[in-house]
Short mmCIF file of C-alpha atoms in Angstrom, two decimals:
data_model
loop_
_atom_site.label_atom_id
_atom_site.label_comp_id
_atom_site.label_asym_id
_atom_site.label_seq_id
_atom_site.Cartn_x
_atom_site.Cartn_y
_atom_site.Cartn_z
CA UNK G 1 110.88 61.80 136.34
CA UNK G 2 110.26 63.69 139.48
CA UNK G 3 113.90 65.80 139.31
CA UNK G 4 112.71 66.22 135.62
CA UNK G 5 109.38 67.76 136.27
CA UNK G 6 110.81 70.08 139.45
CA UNK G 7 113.34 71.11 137.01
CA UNK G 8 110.54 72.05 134.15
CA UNK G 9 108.80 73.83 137.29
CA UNK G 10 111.32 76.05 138.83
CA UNK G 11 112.02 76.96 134.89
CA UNK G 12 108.51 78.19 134.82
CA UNK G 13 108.62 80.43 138.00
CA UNK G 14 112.33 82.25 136.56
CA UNK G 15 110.31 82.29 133.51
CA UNK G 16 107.51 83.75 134.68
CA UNK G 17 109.53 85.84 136.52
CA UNK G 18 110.94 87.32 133.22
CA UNK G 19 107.25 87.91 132.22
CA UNK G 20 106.04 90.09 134.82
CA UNK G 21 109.54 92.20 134.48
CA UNK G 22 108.90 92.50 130.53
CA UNK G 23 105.22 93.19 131.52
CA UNK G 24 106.38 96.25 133.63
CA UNK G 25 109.19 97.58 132.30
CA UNK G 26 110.14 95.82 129.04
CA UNK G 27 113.33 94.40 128.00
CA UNK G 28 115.45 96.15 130.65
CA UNK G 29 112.70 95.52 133.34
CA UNK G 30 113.01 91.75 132.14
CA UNK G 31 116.41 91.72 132.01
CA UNK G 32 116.00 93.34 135.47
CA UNK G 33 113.61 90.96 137.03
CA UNK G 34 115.84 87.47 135.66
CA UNK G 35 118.78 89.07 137.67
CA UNK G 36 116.60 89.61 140.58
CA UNK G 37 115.71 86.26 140.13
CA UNK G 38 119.25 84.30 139.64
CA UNK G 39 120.10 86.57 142.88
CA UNK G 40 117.02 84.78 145.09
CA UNK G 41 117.72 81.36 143.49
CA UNK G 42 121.04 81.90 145.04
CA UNK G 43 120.10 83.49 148.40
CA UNK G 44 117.92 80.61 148.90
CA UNK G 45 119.96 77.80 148.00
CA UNK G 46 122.93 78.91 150.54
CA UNK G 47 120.70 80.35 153.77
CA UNK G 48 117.32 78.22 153.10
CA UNK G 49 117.53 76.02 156.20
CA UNK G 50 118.62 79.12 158.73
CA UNK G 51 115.72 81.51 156.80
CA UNK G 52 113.08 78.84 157.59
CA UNK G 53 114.52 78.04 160.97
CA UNK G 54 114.70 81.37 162.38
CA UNK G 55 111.19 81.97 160.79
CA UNK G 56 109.35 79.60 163.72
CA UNK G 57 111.93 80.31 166.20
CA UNK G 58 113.56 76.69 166.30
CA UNK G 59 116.12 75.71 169.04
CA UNK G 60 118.56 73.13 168.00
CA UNK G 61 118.97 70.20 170.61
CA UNK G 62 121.06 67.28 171.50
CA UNK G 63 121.50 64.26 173.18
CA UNK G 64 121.82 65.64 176.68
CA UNK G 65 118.74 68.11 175.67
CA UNK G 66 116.16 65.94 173.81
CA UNK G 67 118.26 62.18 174.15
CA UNK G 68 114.78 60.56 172.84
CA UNK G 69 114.18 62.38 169.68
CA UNK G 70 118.28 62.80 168.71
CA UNK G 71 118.13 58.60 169.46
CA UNK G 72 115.13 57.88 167.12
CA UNK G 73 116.24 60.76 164.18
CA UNK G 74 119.97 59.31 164.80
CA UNK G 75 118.62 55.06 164.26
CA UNK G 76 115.95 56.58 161.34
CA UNK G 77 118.77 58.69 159.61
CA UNK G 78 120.68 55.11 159.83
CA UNK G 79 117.57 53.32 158.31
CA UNK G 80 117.24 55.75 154.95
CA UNK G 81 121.32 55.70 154.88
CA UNK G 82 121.35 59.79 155.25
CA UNK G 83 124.14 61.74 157.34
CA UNK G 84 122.37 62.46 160.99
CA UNK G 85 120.56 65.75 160.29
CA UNK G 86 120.90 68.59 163.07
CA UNK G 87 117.69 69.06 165.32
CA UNK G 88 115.26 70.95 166.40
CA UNK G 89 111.87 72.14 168.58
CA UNK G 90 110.45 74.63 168.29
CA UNK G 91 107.76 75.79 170.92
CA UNK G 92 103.96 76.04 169.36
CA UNK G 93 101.10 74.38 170.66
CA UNK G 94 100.54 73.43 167.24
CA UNK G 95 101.29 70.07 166.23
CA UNK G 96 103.69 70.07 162.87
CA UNK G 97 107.38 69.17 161.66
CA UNK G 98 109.14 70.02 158.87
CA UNK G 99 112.54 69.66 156.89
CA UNK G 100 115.17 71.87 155.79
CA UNK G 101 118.36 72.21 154.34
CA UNK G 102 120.34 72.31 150.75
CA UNK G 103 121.54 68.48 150.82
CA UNK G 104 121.52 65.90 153.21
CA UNK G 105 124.97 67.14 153.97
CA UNK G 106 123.19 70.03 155.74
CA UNK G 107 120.29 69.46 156.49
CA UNK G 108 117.67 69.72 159.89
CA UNK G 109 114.53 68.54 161.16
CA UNK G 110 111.92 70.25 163.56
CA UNK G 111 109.18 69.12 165.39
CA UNK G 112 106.83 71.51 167.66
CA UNK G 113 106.54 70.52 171.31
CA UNK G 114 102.93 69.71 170.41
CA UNK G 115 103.58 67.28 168.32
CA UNK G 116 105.83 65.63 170.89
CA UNK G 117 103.06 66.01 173.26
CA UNK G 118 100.43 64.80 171.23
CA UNK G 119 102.15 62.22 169.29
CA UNK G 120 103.09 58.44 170.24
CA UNK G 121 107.02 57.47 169.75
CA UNK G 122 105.33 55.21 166.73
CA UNK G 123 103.73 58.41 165.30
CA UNK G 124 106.50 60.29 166.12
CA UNK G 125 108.87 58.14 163.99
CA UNK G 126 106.72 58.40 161.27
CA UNK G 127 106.80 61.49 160.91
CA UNK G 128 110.28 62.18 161.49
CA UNK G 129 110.87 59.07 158.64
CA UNK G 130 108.53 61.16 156.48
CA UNK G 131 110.83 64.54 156.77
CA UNK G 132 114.03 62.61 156.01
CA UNK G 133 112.29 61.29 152.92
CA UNK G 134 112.36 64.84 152.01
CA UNK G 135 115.98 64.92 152.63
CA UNK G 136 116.93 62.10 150.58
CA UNK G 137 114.83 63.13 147.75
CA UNK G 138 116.92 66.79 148.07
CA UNK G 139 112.52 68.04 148.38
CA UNK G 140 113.58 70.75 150.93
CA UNK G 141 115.55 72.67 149.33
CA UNK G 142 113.07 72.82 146.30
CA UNK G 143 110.10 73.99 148.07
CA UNK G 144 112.31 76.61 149.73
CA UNK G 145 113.74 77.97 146.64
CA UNK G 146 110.40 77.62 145.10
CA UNK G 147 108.55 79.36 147.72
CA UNK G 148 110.88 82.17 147.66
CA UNK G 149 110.83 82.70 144.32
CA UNK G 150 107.29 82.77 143.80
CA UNK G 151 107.53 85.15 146.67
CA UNK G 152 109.76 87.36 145.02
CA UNK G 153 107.35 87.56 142.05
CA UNK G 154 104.56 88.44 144.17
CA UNK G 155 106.60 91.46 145.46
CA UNK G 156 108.00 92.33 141.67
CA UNK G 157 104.65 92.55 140.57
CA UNK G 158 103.63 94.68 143.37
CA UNK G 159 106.22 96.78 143.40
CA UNK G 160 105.54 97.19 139.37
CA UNK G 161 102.08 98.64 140.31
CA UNK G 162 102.98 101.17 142.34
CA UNK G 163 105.89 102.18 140.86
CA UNK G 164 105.66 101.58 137.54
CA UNK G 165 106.91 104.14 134.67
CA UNK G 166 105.93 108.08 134.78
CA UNK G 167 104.31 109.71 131.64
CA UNK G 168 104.93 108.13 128.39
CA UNK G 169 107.12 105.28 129.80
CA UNK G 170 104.18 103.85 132.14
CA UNK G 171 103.27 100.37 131.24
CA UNK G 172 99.50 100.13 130.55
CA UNK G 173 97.35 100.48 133.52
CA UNK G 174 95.33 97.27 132.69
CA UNK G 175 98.62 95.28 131.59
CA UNK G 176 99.86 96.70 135.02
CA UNK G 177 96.58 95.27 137.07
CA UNK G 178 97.12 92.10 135.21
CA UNK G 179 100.44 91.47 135.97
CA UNK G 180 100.13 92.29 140.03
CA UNK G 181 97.03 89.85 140.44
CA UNK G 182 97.73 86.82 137.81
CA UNK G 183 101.29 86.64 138.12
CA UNK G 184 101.42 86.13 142.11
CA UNK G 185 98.62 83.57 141.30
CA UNK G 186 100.32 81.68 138.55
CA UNK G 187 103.75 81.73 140.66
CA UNK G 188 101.44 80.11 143.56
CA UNK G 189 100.22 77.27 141.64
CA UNK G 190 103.40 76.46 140.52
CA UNK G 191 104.45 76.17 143.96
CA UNK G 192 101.74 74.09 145.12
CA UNK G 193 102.36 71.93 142.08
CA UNK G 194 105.66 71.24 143.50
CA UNK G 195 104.93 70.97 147.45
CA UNK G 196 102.14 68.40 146.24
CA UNK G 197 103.50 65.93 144.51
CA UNK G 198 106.24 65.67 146.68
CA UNK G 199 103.96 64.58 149.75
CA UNK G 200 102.82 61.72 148.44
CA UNK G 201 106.46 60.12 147.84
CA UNK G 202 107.74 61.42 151.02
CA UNK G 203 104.56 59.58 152.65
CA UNK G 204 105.39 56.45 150.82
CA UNK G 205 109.15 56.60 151.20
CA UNK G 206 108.79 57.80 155.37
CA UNK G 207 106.82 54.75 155.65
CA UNK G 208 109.23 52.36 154.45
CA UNK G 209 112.19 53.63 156.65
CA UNK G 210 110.45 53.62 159.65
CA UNK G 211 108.25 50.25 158.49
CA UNK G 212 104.93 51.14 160.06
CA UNK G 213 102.51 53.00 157.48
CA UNK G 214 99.75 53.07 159.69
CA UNK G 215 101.72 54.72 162.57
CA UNK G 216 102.41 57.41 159.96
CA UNK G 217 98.78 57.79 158.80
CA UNK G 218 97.68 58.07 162.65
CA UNK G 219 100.37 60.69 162.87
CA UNK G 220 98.61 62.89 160.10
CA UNK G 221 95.37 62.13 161.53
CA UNK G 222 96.36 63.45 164.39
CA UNK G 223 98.63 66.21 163.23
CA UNK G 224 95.13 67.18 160.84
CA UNK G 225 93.25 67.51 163.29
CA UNK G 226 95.44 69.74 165.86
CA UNK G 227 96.33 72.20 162.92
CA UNK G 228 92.27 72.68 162.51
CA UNK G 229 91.99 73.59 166.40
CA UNK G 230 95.44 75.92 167.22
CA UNK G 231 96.63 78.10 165.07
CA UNK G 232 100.37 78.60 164.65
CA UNK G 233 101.20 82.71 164.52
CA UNK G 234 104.45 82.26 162.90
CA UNK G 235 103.59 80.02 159.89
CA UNK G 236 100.84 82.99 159.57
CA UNK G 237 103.30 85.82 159.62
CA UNK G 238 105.58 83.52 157.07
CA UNK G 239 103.30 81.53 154.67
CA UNK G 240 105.55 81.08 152.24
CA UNK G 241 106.89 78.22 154.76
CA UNK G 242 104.07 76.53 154.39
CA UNK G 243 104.95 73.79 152.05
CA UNK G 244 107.47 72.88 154.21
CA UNK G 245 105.32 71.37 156.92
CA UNK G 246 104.10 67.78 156.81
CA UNK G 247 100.65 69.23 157.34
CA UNK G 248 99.75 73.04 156.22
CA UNK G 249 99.97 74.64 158.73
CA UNK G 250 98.15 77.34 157.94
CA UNK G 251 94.28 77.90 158.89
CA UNK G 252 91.72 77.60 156.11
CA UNK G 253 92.93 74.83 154.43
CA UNK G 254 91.31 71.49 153.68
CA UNK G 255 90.45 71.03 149.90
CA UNK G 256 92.64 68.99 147.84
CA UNK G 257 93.03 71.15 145.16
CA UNK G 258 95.32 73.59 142.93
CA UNK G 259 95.60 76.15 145.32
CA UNK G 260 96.23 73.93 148.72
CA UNK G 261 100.02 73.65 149.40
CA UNK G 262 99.49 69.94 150.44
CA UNK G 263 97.04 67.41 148.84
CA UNK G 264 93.94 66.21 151.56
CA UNK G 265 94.78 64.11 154.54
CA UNK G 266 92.09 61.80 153.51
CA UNK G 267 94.04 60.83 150.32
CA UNK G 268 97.82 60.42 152.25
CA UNK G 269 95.57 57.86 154.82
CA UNK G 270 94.19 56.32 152.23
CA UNK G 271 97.58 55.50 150.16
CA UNK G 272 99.50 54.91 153.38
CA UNK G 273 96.76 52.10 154.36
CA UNK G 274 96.73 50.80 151.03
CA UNK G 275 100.73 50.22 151.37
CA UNK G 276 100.32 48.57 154.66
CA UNK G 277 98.38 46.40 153.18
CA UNK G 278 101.13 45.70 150.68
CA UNK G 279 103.65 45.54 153.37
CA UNK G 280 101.43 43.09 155.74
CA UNK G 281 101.57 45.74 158.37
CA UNK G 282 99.45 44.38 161.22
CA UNK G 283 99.12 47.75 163.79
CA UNK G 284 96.02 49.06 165.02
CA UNK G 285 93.82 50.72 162.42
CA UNK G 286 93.99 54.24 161.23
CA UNK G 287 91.78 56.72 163.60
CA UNK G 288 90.15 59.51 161.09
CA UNK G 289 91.25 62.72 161.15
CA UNK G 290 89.74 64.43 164.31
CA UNK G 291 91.54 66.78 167.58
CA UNK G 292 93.51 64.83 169.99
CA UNK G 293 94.23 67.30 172.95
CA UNK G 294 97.32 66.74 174.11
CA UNK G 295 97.84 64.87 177.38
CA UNK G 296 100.39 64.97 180.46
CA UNK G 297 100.57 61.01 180.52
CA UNK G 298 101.99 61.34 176.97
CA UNK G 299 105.15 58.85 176.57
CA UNK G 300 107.17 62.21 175.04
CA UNK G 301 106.81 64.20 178.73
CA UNK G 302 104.57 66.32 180.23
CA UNK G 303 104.40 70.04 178.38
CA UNK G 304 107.49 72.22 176.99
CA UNK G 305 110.30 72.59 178.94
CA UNK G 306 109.46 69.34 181.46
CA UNK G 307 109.51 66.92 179.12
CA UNK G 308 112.59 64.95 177.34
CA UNK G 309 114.37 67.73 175.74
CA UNK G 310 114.84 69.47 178.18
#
Protein backbone atom coordinates (compact mmCIF):
# COMPACT_ATOMS: atom_id res chain seq x y z
CA UNK A 1 0.00 0.00 0.00
CA UNK A 2 2.73 2.37 0.89
CA UNK A 3 4.81 1.82 -2.73
CA UNK A 4 1.19 2.25 -4.10
CA UNK A 5 0.39 5.55 -2.59
CA UNK A 6 4.25 7.04 -3.22
CA UNK A 7 3.66 5.94 -6.66
CA UNK A 8 0.05 7.88 -6.92
CA UNK A 9 2.19 10.83 -5.27
CA UNK A 10 5.19 11.32 -7.37
CA UNK A 11 2.40 10.97 -10.35
CA UNK A 12 0.83 14.01 -8.90
CA UNK A 13 4.03 16.24 -8.66
CA UNK A 14 5.03 15.20 -12.79
CA UNK A 15 1.45 15.94 -13.11
CA UNK A 16 1.34 18.95 -11.60
CA UNK A 17 4.32 19.69 -13.16
CA UNK A 18 2.53 19.46 -16.60
CA UNK A 19 -0.02 21.97 -15.14
CA UNK A 20 2.01 24.83 -14.33
CA UNK A 21 3.88 24.33 -17.94
CA UNK A 22 0.29 24.30 -19.73
CA UNK A 23 -0.56 27.20 -17.32
CA UNK A 24 2.41 29.26 -18.76
CA UNK A 25 2.95 28.40 -21.99
CA UNK A 26 0.32 25.92 -23.23
CA UNK A 27 0.74 22.72 -24.93
CA UNK A 28 4.38 23.26 -25.93
CA UNK A 29 5.16 24.86 -22.46
CA UNK A 30 3.54 21.52 -21.06
CA UNK A 31 5.12 19.44 -23.24
CA UNK A 32 8.16 21.54 -22.17
CA UNK A 33 7.80 21.35 -18.47
CA UNK A 34 7.06 17.06 -18.53
CA UNK A 35 10.54 16.89 -20.28
CA UNK A 36 12.02 19.09 -17.75
CA UNK A 37 10.53 16.92 -15.45
CA UNK A 38 11.48 13.19 -16.78
CA UNK A 39 15.09 15.00 -16.99
CA UNK A 40 15.07 15.80 -12.88
CA UNK A 41 13.37 12.43 -12.13
CA UNK A 42 16.45 11.13 -13.74
CA UNK A 43 19.13 13.49 -12.36
CA UNK A 44 17.89 12.62 -9.04
CA UNK A 45 17.58 9.04 -9.14
CA UNK A 46 21.42 8.56 -10.36
CA UNK A 47 23.33 11.56 -8.15
CA UNK A 48 20.65 11.80 -5.12
CA UNK A 49 22.93 10.46 -2.38
CA UNK A 50 26.23 12.66 -3.60
CA UNK A 51 23.64 15.94 -4.16
CA UNK A 52 22.45 15.56 -0.53
CA UNK A 53 25.86 14.63 0.76
CA UNK A 54 27.81 17.37 -0.59
CA UNK A 55 24.84 19.67 0.46
CA UNK A 56 25.93 19.40 4.51
CA UNK A 57 29.45 18.83 3.73
CA UNK A 58 29.61 15.03 4.87
CA UNK A 59 33.00 13.18 5.24
CA UNK A 60 32.82 9.53 4.69
CA UNK A 61 34.63 7.42 7.48
CA UNK A 62 35.84 4.03 8.33
CA UNK A 63 36.86 1.67 10.69
CA UNK A 64 40.25 3.14 11.47
CA UNK A 65 38.37 6.76 11.44
CA UNK A 66 35.08 6.28 13.39
CA UNK A 67 35.65 2.14 14.44
CA UNK A 68 32.49 2.73 16.91
CA UNK A 69 29.89 3.99 14.61
CA UNK A 70 31.20 1.71 11.29
CA UNK A 71 30.91 -1.37 14.23
CA UNK A 72 27.30 -0.53 15.34
CA UNK A 73 25.95 0.58 11.46
CA UNK A 74 28.04 -2.68 10.27
CA UNK A 75 26.05 -5.30 13.35
CA UNK A 76 22.57 -3.00 12.64
CA UNK A 77 22.93 -3.31 8.75
CA UNK A 78 23.35 -7.23 9.76
CA UNK A 79 20.16 -7.02 11.99
CA UNK A 80 17.65 -5.48 9.06
CA UNK A 81 19.61 -7.96 6.48
CA UNK A 82 20.76 -4.71 4.25
CA UNK A 83 24.31 -4.51 2.42
CA UNK A 84 26.65 -2.28 4.98
CA UNK A 85 25.82 1.27 3.83
CA UNK A 86 28.91 3.75 3.37
CA UNK A 87 29.30 6.42 6.26
CA UNK A 88 29.38 9.53 7.23
CA UNK A 89 29.78 12.85 9.77
CA UNK A 90 29.33 15.60 9.06
CA UNK A 91 30.44 18.56 11.41
CA UNK A 92 27.28 20.77 12.86
CA UNK A 93 26.63 21.39 16.29
CA UNK A 94 23.27 20.41 15.46
CA UNK A 95 22.11 17.16 16.44
CA UNK A 96 20.48 15.17 13.21
CA UNK A 97 21.10 12.06 10.81
CA UNK A 98 19.80 11.21 7.77
CA UNK A 99 19.75 8.57 4.84
CA UNK A 100 20.58 8.55 1.33
CA UNK A 101 21.00 6.67 -1.62
CA UNK A 102 18.98 4.97 -4.75
CA UNK A 103 18.87 1.26 -3.23
CA UNK A 104 20.36 -0.36 -0.48
CA UNK A 105 22.97 -1.32 -2.99
CA UNK A 106 24.15 2.30 -2.66
CA UNK A 107 23.22 3.71 -0.12
CA UNK A 108 24.85 6.05 3.11
CA UNK A 109 24.11 7.21 6.42
CA UNK A 110 25.19 10.51 8.29
CA UNK A 111 25.14 11.56 11.61
CA UNK A 112 26.37 15.21 12.84
CA UNK A 113 29.11 15.21 15.47
CA UNK A 114 26.38 16.59 17.75
CA UNK A 115 24.46 13.94 17.70
CA UNK A 116 27.41 11.73 18.57
CA UNK A 117 28.11 14.08 21.30
CA UNK A 118 24.84 14.37 22.63
CA UNK A 119 23.55 11.00 22.06
CA UNK A 120 24.06 7.62 24.18
CA UNK A 121 25.40 4.44 22.03
CA UNK A 122 21.56 3.17 22.87
CA UNK A 123 20.20 6.40 21.27
CA UNK A 124 22.65 6.35 18.85
CA UNK A 125 21.59 2.90 17.53
CA UNK A 126 18.28 3.94 17.35
CA UNK A 127 18.65 6.26 15.29
CA UNK A 128 21.00 4.82 13.00
CA UNK A 129 18.26 1.55 12.99
CA UNK A 130 15.70 4.23 12.13
CA UNK A 131 17.77 5.55 8.85
CA UNK A 132 18.33 2.00 7.59
CA UNK A 133 14.59 1.50 7.88
CA UNK A 134 14.57 4.09 5.29
CA UNK A 135 16.91 2.09 3.29
CA UNK A 136 15.08 -1.03 3.29
CA UNK A 137 11.86 0.57 2.56
CA UNK A 138 13.91 2.24 -0.74
CA UNK A 139 12.23 5.90 1.46
CA UNK A 140 15.46 7.81 0.50
CA UNK A 141 15.48 7.88 -2.68
CA UNK A 142 11.71 8.98 -2.75
CA UNK A 143 11.96 11.96 -0.67
CA UNK A 144 14.99 12.97 -2.75
CA UNK A 145 13.37 12.67 -6.02
CA UNK A 146 10.34 14.14 -4.50
CA UNK A 147 11.98 17.05 -3.03
CA UNK A 148 13.65 17.85 -6.17
CA UNK A 149 10.92 17.74 -8.16
CA UNK A 150 8.72 19.82 -6.23
CA UNK A 151 11.75 22.02 -6.32
CA UNK A 152 11.91 22.14 -9.86
CA UNK A 153 8.25 23.26 -9.98
CA UNK A 154 8.82 25.97 -7.66
CA UNK A 155 11.54 27.33 -10.05
CA UNK A 156 9.21 26.55 -13.38
CA UNK A 157 6.66 28.54 -11.96
CA UNK A 158 8.94 31.28 -11.14
CA UNK A 159 10.67 31.39 -13.99
CA UNK A 160 7.02 31.44 -15.86
CA UNK A 161 6.38 34.81 -14.05
CA UNK A 162 9.05 36.59 -15.06
CA UNK A 163 9.46 35.40 -18.24
CA UNK A 164 6.42 34.52 -19.45
CA UNK A 165 5.14 35.30 -23.19
CA UNK A 166 5.53 39.00 -24.83
CA UNK A 167 2.41 40.72 -26.38
CA UNK A 168 -0.35 38.58 -27.50
CA UNK A 169 1.35 35.27 -26.48
CA UNK A 170 1.59 36.29 -22.61
CA UNK A 171 -0.33 33.96 -20.44
CA UNK A 172 -2.84 35.90 -18.29
CA UNK A 173 -1.33 37.96 -15.63
CA UNK A 174 -3.68 36.51 -12.90
CA UNK A 175 -3.37 32.80 -14.36
CA UNK A 176 0.42 33.74 -14.22
CA UNK A 177 0.24 34.91 -10.27
CA UNK A 178 -1.70 31.80 -9.70
CA UNK A 179 0.46 29.45 -11.03
CA UNK A 180 3.90 30.95 -9.24
CA UNK A 181 2.21 30.95 -5.65
CA UNK A 182 -0.27 27.72 -5.66
CA UNK A 183 1.73 25.51 -7.63
CA UNK A 184 5.06 25.69 -5.38
CA UNK A 185 2.47 25.22 -2.53
CA UNK A 186 0.61 22.26 -3.90
CA UNK A 187 4.11 20.61 -5.00
CA UNK A 188 5.08 21.20 -1.12
CA UNK A 189 2.28 19.38 0.33
CA UNK A 190 2.76 16.65 -1.76
CA UNK A 191 6.12 16.37 -0.50
CA UNK A 192 5.33 16.56 3.02
CA UNK A 193 2.64 13.99 2.35
CA UNK A 194 5.35 11.70 1.40
CA UNK A 195 8.26 12.58 4.04
CA UNK A 196 5.33 12.03 6.68
CA UNK A 197 4.05 9.00 6.39
CA UNK A 198 7.20 7.51 5.92
CA UNK A 199 8.44 8.53 9.57
CA UNK A 200 6.19 6.76 11.29
CA UNK A 201 7.17 3.22 9.64
CA UNK A 202 10.75 4.00 9.69
CA UNK A 203 10.17 4.73 13.61
CA UNK A 204 8.41 1.48 13.99
CA UNK A 205 10.63 -0.59 11.73
CA UNK A 206 14.21 1.25 13.38
CA UNK A 207 12.86 0.09 16.55
CA UNK A 208 12.56 -3.43 15.83
CA UNK A 209 16.15 -3.84 14.34
CA UNK A 210 17.81 -2.31 16.98
CA UNK A 211 15.06 -3.82 19.74
CA UNK A 212 14.92 -0.88 22.10
CA UNK A 213 11.90 1.59 21.22
CA UNK A 214 12.41 3.66 24.04
CA UNK A 215 16.15 4.26 23.31
CA UNK A 216 14.83 5.52 19.96
CA UNK A 217 12.13 7.80 21.42
CA UNK A 218 14.88 9.32 23.92
CA UNK A 219 16.94 9.80 20.81
CA UNK A 220 14.17 12.11 19.20
CA UNK A 221 13.60 13.69 22.42
CA UNK A 222 16.78 14.61 22.48
CA UNK A 223 17.48 15.23 18.84
CA UNK A 224 13.92 17.68 19.25
CA UNK A 225 15.12 19.47 21.49
CA UNK A 226 18.82 20.34 20.12
CA UNK A 227 17.29 21.25 16.61
CA UNK A 228 15.02 23.98 18.67
CA UNK A 229 18.34 25.51 20.31
CA UNK A 230 21.22 25.40 17.19
CA UNK A 231 20.43 26.05 14.06
CA UNK A 232 22.04 24.14 11.21
CA UNK A 233 23.17 26.85 8.21
CA UNK A 234 23.34 24.28 5.60
CA UNK A 235 19.91 22.54 5.92
CA UNK A 236 18.87 26.46 5.74
CA UNK A 237 20.71 27.22 2.56
CA UNK A 238 19.23 23.64 1.18
CA UNK A 239 15.67 23.04 2.55
CA UNK A 240 14.64 20.93 0.16
CA UNK A 241 16.86 18.31 2.28
CA UNK A 242 14.81 18.61 4.86
CA UNK A 243 12.72 15.54 4.71
CA UNK A 244 15.61 13.68 4.77
CA UNK A 245 16.53 14.23 8.39
CA UNK A 246 15.10 12.13 11.20
CA UNK A 247 14.13 15.41 12.79
CA UNK A 248 13.50 18.75 10.55
CA UNK A 249 16.05 20.30 10.76
CA UNK A 250 15.02 23.37 9.92
CA UNK A 251 14.01 26.28 12.50
CA UNK A 252 10.33 27.11 12.87
CA UNK A 253 8.96 23.94 12.87
CA UNK A 254 6.84 22.17 15.47
CA UNK A 255 3.14 21.69 14.35
CA UNK A 256 2.07 18.44 13.12
CA UNK A 257 0.45 19.46 10.24
CA UNK A 258 0.19 19.63 6.23
CA UNK A 259 2.86 21.88 5.77
CA UNK A 260 5.60 20.31 8.42
CA UNK A 261 8.01 17.94 6.55
CA UNK A 262 7.87 15.52 9.59
CA UNK A 263 4.79 14.74 11.79
CA UNK A 264 5.30 16.09 15.83
CA UNK A 265 7.82 14.44 18.06
CA UNK A 266 5.14 14.07 20.57
CA UNK A 267 3.23 11.61 18.30
CA UNK A 268 6.65 9.35 17.14
CA UNK A 269 7.18 9.12 21.37
CA UNK A 270 4.00 8.30 21.82
CA UNK A 271 3.78 5.28 19.11
CA UNK A 272 7.33 4.21 19.90
CA UNK A 273 6.23 3.81 23.77
CA UNK A 274 3.14 2.25 22.85
CA UNK A 275 5.30 -0.54 20.85
CA UNK A 276 7.54 -1.04 23.75
CA UNK A 277 4.89 -1.82 25.49
CA UNK A 278 4.01 -4.43 22.90
CA UNK A 279 7.50 -5.62 22.78
CA UNK A 280 7.91 -5.82 26.82
CA UNK A 281 10.72 -3.39 26.52
CA UNK A 282 11.80 -2.72 30.11
CA UNK A 283 14.48 0.55 29.65
CA UNK A 284 14.25 3.63 31.46
CA UNK A 285 11.29 5.82 30.54
CA UNK A 286 11.08 8.28 27.76
CA UNK A 287 12.48 11.94 28.91
CA UNK A 288 10.11 14.68 27.01
CA UNK A 289 11.35 16.56 24.46
CA UNK A 290 13.61 19.32 26.03
CA UNK A 291 17.74 20.63 25.19
CA UNK A 292 20.36 18.32 26.32
CA UNK A 293 23.72 20.32 25.93
CA UNK A 294 26.12 18.22 24.92
CA UNK A 295 28.76 16.99 27.35
CA UNK A 296 32.65 16.05 27.26
CA UNK A 297 31.99 12.85 29.50
CA UNK A 298 29.77 11.67 26.60
CA UNK A 299 30.51 7.76 25.87
CA UNK A 300 30.89 8.94 21.85
CA UNK A 301 34.23 11.32 22.79
CA UNK A 302 34.81 14.57 23.72
CA UNK A 303 33.91 17.28 20.70
CA UNK A 304 34.71 16.92 16.77
CA UNK A 305 37.83 15.85 15.78
CA UNK A 306 38.88 14.22 19.50
CA UNK A 307 36.45 11.90 19.70
CA UNK A 308 36.08 8.23 18.01
CA UNK A 309 36.18 9.08 14.45
CA UNK A 310 38.82 10.56 14.37
Amino acid sequence: MNTVKTGMLLAALMALFGVVGYMLGGATGMMIALGLGLATNLYAYWNSDRLALAAHHAIEVDERSAPDLVHMVGDLARNANLPMPRVYIIENPQPNAFATGRNPENSAVAATTGLLNMLTPGEVAGVMAHELAHIKNRDTLIMTVSATVAGAIATLAQFGFLFGGRGNDRPNPIVMIATALIAPLAAMIIQMAISRSREYDADKMGAEICGQPLSLASALAKIAGGVAHVPNMDAERHPATAPLFIINPLSGQGMDNLFSTHPATENRIAALSALAQEMGATTRATPQPGFVAQSSSSPWGQPPRRGPWG
